[in-house]
Coordinates of C-alpha atoms and ligand atoms in Angstrom, one line a residue:
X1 CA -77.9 -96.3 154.0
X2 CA -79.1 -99.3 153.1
X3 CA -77.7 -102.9 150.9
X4 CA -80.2 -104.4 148.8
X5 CA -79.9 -108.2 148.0
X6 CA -81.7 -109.8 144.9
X7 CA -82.1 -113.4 143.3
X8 CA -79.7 -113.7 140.3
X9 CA -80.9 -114.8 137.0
X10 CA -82.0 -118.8 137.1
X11 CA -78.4 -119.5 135.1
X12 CA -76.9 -118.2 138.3
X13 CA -76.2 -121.0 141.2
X14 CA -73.7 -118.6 142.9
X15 CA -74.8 -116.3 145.9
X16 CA -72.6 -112.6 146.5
X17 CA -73.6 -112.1 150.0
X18 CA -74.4 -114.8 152.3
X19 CA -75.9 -114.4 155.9
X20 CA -71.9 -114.5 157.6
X21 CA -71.5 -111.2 156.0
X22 CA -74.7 -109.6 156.6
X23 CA -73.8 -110.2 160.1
X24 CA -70.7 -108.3 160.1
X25 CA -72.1 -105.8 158.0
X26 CA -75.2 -105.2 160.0
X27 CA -73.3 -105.1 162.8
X28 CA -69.4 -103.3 162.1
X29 CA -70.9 -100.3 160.1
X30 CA -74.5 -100.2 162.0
X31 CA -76.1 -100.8 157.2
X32 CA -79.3 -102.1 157.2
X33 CA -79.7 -105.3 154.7
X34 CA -83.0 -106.2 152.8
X35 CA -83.0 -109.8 151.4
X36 CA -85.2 -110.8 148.6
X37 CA -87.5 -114.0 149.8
X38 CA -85.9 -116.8 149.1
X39 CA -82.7 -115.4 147.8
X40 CA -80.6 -118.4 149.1
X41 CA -82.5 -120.8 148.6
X42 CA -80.6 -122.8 145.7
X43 CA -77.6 -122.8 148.6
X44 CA -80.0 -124.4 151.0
X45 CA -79.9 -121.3 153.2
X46 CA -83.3 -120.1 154.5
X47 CA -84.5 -116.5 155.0
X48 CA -84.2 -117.1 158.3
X49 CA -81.0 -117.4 158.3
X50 CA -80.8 -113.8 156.6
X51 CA -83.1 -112.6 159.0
X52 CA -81.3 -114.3 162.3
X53 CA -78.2 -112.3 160.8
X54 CA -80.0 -109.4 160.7
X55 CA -81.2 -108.9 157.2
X56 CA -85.5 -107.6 156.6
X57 CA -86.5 -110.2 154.0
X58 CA -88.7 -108.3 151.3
X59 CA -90.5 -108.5 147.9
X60 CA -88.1 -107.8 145.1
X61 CA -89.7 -105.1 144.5
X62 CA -89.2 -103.2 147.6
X63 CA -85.8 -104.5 147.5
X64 CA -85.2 -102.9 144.5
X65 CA -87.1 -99.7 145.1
X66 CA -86.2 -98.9 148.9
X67 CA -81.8 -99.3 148.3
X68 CA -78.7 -97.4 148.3
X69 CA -76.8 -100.1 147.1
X70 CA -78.1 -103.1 145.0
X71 CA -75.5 -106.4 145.1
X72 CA -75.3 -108.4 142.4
X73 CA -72.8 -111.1 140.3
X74 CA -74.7 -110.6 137.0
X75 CA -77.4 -107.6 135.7
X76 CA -80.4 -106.9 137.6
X77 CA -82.6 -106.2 134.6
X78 CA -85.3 -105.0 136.5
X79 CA -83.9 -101.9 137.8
X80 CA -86.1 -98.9 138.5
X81 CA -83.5 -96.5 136.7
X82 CA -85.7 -93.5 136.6
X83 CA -86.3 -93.1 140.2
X84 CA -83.8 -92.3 143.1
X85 CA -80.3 -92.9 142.6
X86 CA -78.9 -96.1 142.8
X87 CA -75.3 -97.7 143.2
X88 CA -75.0 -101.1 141.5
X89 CA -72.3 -103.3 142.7
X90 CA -71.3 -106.4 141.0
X91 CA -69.1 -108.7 138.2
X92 CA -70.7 -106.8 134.7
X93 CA -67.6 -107.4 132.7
X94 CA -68.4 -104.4 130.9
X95 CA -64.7 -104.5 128.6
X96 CA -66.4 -107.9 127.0
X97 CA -70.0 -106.4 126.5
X98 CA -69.9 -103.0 126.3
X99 CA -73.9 -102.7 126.0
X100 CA -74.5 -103.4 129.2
X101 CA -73.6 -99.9 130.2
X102 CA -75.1 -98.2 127.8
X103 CA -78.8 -98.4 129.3
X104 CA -77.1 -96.8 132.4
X105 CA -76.3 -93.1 130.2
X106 CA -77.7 -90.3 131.8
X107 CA -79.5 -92.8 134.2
X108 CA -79.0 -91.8 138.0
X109 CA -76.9 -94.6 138.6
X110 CA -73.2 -95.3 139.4
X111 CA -71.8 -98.8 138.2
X112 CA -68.8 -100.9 140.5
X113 CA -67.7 -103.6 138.2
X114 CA -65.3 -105.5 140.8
X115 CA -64.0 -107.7 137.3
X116 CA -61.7 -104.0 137.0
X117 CA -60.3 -103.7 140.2
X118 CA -56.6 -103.7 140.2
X119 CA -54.6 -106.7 140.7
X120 CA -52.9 -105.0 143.6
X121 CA -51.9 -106.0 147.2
X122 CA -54.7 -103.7 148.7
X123 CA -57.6 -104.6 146.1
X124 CA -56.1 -108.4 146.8
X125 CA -59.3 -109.1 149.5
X126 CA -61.7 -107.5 147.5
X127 CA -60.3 -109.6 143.9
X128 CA -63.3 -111.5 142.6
X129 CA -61.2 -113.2 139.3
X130 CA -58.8 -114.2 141.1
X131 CA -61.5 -115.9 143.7
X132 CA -63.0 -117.5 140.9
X133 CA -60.7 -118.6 138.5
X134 CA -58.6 -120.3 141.3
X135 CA -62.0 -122.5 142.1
X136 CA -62.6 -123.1 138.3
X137 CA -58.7 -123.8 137.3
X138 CA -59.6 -126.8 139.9
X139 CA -62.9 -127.9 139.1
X140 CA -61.4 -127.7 135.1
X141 CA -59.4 -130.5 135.9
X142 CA -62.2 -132.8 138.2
X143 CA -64.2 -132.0 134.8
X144 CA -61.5 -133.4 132.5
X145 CA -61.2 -136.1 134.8
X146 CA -64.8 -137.2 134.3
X147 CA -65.0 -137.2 130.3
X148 CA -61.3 -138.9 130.2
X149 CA -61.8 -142.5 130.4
X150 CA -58.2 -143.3 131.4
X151 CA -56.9 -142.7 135.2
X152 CA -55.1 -140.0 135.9
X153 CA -52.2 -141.4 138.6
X154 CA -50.2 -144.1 137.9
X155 CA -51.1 -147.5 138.6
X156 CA -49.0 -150.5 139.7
X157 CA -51.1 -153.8 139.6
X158 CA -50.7 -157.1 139.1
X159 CA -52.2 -156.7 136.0
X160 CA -49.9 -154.6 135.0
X161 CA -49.1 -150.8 135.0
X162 CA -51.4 -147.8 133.8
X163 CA -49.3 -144.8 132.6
X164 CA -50.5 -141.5 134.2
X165 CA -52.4 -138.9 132.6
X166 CA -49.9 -136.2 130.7
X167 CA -51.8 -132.7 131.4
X168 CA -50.8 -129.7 129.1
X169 CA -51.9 -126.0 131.1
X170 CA -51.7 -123.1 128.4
X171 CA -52.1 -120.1 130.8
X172 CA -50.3 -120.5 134.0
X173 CA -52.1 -117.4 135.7
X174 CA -54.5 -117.8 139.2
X175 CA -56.5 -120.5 137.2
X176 CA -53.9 -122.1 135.7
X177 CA -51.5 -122.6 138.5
X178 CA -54.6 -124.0 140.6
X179 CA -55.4 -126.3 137.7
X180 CA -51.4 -127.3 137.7
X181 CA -51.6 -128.0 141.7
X182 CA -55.0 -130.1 141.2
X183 CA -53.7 -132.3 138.3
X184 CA -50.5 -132.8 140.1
X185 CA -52.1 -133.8 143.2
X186 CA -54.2 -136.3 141.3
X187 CA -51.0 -138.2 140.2
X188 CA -50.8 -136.3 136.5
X189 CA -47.3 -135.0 134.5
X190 CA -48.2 -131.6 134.0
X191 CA -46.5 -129.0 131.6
X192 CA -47.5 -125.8 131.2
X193 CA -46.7 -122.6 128.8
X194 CA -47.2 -118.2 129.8
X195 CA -46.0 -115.4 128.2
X196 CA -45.0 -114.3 131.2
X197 CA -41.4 -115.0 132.2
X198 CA -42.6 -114.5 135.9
X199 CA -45.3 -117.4 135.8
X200 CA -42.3 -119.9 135.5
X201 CA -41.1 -120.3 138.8
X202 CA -44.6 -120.6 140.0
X203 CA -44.6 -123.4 137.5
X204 CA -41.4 -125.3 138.3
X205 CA -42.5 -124.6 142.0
X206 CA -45.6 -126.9 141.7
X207 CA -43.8 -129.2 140.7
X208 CA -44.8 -128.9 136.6
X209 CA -42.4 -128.3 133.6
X210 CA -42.6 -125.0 132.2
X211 CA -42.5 -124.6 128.5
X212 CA -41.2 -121.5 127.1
X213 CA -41.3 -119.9 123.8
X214 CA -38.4 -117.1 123.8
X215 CA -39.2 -113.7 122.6
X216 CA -42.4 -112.7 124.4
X217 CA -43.4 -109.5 125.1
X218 CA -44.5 -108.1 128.8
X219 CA -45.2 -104.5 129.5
X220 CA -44.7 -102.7 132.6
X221 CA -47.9 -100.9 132.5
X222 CA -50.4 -103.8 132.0
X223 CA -50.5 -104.5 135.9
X224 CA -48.7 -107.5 135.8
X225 CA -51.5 -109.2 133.1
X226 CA -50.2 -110.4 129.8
X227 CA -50.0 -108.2 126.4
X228 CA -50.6 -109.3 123.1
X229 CA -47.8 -111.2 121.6
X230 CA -46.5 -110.3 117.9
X231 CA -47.7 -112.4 114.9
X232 CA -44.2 -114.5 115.1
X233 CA -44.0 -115.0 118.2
X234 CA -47.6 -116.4 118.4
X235 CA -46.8 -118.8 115.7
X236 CA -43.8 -119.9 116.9
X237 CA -45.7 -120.3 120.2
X238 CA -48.8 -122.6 118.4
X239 CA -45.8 -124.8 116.7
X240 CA -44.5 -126.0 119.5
X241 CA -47.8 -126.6 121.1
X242 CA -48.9 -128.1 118.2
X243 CA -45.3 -130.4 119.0
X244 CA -45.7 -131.0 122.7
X245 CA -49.4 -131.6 122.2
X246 CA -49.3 -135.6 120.7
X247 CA -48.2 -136.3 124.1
X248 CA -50.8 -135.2 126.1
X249 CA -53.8 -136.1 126.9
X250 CA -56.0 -133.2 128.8
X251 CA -55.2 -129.6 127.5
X252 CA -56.9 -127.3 130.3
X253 CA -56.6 -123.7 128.7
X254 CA -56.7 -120.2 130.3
X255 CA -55.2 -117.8 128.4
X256 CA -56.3 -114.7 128.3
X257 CA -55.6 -110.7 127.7
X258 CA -57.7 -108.3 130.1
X259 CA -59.7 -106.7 127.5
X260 CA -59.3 -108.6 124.1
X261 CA -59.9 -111.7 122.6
X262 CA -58.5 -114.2 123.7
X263 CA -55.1 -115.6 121.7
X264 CA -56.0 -118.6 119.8
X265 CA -53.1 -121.2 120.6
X266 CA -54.3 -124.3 119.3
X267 CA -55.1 -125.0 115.8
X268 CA -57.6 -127.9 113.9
X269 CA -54.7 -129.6 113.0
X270 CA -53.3 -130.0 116.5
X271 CA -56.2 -131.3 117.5
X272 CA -56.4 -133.7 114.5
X273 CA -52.7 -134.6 116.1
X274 CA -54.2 -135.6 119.5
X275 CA -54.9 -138.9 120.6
X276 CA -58.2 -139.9 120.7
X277 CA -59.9 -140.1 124.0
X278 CA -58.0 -136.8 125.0
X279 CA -59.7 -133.9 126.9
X280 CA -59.7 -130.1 125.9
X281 CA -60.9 -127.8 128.9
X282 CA -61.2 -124.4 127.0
X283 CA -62.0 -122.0 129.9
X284 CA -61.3 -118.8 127.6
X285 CA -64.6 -119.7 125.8
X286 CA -66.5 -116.6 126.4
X287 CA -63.5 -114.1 125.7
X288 CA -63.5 -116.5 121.4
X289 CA -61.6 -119.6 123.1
X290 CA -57.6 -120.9 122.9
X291 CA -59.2 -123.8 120.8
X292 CA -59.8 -122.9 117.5
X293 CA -63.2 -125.4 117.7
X294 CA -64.2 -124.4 121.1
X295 CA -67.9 -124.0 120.9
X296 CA -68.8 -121.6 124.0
X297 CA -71.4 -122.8 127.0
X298 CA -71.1 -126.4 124.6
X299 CA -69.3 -129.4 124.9
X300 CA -68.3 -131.2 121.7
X301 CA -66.5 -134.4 120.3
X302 CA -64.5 -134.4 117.3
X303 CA -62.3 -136.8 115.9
X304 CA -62.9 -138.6 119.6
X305 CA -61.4 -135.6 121.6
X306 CA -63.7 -134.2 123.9
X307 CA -63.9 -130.1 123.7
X308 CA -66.0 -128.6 126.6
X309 CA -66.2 -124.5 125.9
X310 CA -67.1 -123.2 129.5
X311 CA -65.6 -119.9 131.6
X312 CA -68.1 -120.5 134.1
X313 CA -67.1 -123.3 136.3
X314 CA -66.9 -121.6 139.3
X315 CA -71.0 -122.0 139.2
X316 CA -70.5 -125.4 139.5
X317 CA -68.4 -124.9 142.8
X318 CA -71.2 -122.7 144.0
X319 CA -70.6 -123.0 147.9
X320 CA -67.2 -122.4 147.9
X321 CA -67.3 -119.9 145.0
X322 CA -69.6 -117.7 147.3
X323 CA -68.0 -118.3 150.4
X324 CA -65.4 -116.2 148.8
X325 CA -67.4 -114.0 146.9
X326 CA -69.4 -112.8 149.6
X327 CA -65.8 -112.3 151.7
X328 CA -64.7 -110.4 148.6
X329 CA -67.9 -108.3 148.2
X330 CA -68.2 -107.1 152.2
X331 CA -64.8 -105.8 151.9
X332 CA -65.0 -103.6 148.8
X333 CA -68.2 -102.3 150.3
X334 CA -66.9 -101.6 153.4
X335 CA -63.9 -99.7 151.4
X336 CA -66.7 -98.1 149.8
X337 CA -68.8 -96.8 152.4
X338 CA -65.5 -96.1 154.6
X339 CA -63.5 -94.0 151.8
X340 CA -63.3 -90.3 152.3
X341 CA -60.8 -89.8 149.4
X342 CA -62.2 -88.2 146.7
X343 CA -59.6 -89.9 144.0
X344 CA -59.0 -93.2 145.9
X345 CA -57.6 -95.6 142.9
X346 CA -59.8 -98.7 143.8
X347 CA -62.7 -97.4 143.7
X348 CA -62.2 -95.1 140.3
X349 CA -60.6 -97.9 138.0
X350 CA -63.6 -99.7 139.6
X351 CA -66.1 -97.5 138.6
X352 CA -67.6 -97.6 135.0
X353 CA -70.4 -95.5 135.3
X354 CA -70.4 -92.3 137.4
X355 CA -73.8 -90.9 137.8
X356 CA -74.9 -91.8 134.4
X357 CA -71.6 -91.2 132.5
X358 CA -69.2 -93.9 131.2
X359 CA -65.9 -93.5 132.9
X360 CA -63.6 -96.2 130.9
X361 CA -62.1 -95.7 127.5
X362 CA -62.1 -99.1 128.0
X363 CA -65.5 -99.5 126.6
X364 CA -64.5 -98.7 123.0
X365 CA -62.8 -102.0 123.1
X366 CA -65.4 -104.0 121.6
X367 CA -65.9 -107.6 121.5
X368 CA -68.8 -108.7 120.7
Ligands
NAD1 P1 -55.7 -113.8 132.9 O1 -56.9 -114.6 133.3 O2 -55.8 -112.4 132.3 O3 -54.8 -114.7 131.9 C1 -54.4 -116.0 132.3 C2 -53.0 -116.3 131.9 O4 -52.9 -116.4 130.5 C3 -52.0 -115.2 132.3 O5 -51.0 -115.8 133.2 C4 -51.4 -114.7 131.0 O6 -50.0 -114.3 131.2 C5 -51.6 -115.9 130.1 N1 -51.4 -115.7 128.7 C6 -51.9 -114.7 127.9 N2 -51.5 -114.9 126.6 C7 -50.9 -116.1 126.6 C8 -50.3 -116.8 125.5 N3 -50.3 -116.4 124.2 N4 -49.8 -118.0 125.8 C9 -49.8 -118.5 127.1 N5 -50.3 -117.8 128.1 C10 -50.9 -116.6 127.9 O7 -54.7 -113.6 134.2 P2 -54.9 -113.8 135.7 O8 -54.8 -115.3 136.0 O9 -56.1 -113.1 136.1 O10 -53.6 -113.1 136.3 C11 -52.9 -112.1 135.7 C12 -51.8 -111.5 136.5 O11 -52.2 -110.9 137.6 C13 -50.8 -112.6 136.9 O12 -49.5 -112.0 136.8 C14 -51.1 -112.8 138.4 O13 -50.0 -113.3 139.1 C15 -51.4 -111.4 138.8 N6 -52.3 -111.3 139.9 C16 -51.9 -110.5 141.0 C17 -52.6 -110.4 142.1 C18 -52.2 -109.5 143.2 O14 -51.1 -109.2 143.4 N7 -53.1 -109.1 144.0 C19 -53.8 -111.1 142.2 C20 -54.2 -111.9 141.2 C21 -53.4 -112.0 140.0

């Protein structure tokens, strides 16, 4: 069998393999690994690295036409899907944009989207969203840092004292809780809101107040994610932020339900409540935003509150972010090529398109 590695889309700074793995790959389960020229290259890792690790470094083309299995983080649009069968392995976030499987009907191709693995103690090596929203719950808060123009610890001078930054978390899953531990680390009074009665102890154990709203809903069945909450309970929920939120000055939001929009938490007229010079980090852009005027992939200013719309931070992390990627993607394809059960659970809620068929009911759950 052999792995096939492409360049991702120029938008992409992130890298799902990297020569450490190929290594182990090349050498635990005896796969060959063909590297497109210059594939690491925005890393500053040279083919020969890939090569020294025991990679053939190819045109894309051969890449493409001469694998087993194709690694990616986003689409490979190029894909020969008329020829031999391929098996496509990557983060396709398919429940979001649902047309990105349809070119893959009655195709010979089988789709891994690692987004759907479970959240579960054996799928916890292999978890991509938790890699990556723990790296961009902390770089959210270096980038709120960088458009607030007041310090974030408290200062003691002669000249007198500066008050530290108030930091208001609304989500307090993987990338919240990291974005809790960064602001507190920088000196910040952190407070922070889930629906999830579970999330406040990790809260309170970070050393952050955790705000609760009583009534919420949680559902045994939704893998330990978040369900939607009822109409009064959300607008209970959105008056007290709208309360708590003239005291702070960075809101760093990650709320999100697996699947559908995301809830919408805080309104116009909270924001027209803020103080001026406050920061909005709304990293639930892509899935419609927490902020009602969160513009996606845009930052904005209004009424002198900076609003920056981005779920992609981890890109700007990009070492780090595939240092772990790549950890995460050599051991879901060594569970892969390893498995002998015909119904193992990873690899089916993983897999959205068997041999040309969509496998998820999921699918029908449009947002776009
Ligand atoms: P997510 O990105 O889907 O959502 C982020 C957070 O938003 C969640 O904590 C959710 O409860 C919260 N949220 C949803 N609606 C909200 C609202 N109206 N107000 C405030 N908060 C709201 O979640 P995630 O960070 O990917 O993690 C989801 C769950 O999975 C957590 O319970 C986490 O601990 C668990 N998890 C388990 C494992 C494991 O055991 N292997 C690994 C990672 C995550």
């Amino acid at each position: 069998k052999k792995i096939g590695l492409v360049k991702e889309p120029a938008f992409e700074t992130r890298i799902c393999f990297l020569p450490k793995e190929v290594k182990q790959l090349t050498q635990l389960l005896e796969i060959g690994v063909q590297v497109e020229k210059g594939l690491g290259e925005g890393l500053g890792i040279s083919d020969t690295e890939y090569k020294e690790a025991g990679a053939s470094l190819q045109s894309r083309e051969d890449v493409l036409n001469n694998s087993d299995y194709i690694l990616s983080i986003n689409e490979v649009t190029d894909l020969m899907l008329d020829g031999k069968q391929n098996v496509l392995i990557g983060i396709f976030n398919m429940l979001f944009y649902p047309k990105r499987a349809e070119k893959y009907l009655d195709k010979n191709t089988t789709v891994y989207s690692l987004d759907l693995l479970p959240r579960t103690t054996l799928a916890q090596s292999m978890d991509v969203l938790s890699s990556m929203a723990s790296i961009a719950g902390y770089k959210a808060v270096l980038k709120a840092t960088s458009h607030y123009n007041s310090s974030f610890p408290m200062f003691t001078t002669a000249a007198g004292t500066l008050n530290p930054a108030k930091v208001l978390v609304l989500g307090a899953g993987v990338a919240g809780l990291q974005a809790i531990a960064t602001a507190k680390r920088l000196g910040a009074i952190v407070e922070a809101f889930d629906v999830r009665k579970s999330a406040g102890e990790e809260v309170r154990s970070l050393g952050a107040k955790f705000v609760e709203v009583e009534g919420a809903e949680e559902a045994k069945d939704a893998g330990g994610y978040a369900v939607t909450q009822s109409e009064e309970y959300l607008k209970k929920q959105k008056e007290l932020i709208h309360e708590r939120i003239r005291n702070a000055n960075i809101v760093i939001c990650t709320a999100n339900i697996p699947g559908k929009k995301a809830p919408l938490l805080l309104e116009k007229r909270s924001i027209d409540a803020m103080k001026s010079g406050s920061v909005i980090i709304d990293m639930a852009a892509e899935q419609g935003g927490n902020c009602e005027m969160t513009q996606a992939g845009e930052t904005i200013t209004y009424n002198n509150v900076t609003i920056v719309g981005n779920s992609h931070l981890s890109r700007e992390v990009s070492q780090s972010a595939s240092q772990l990627l790549s950890t995460n993607y050599y051991n879901f394809l060594k569970y892969l090529v390893q498995s002998t059960k015909e119904d193992d659970v990873l690899l089916e809620k993983s897999k959205v398109i068997d041999n040309g068929t969509i496998t998820k009911p999921l699918l029908t759950n449009k947002f776009e």
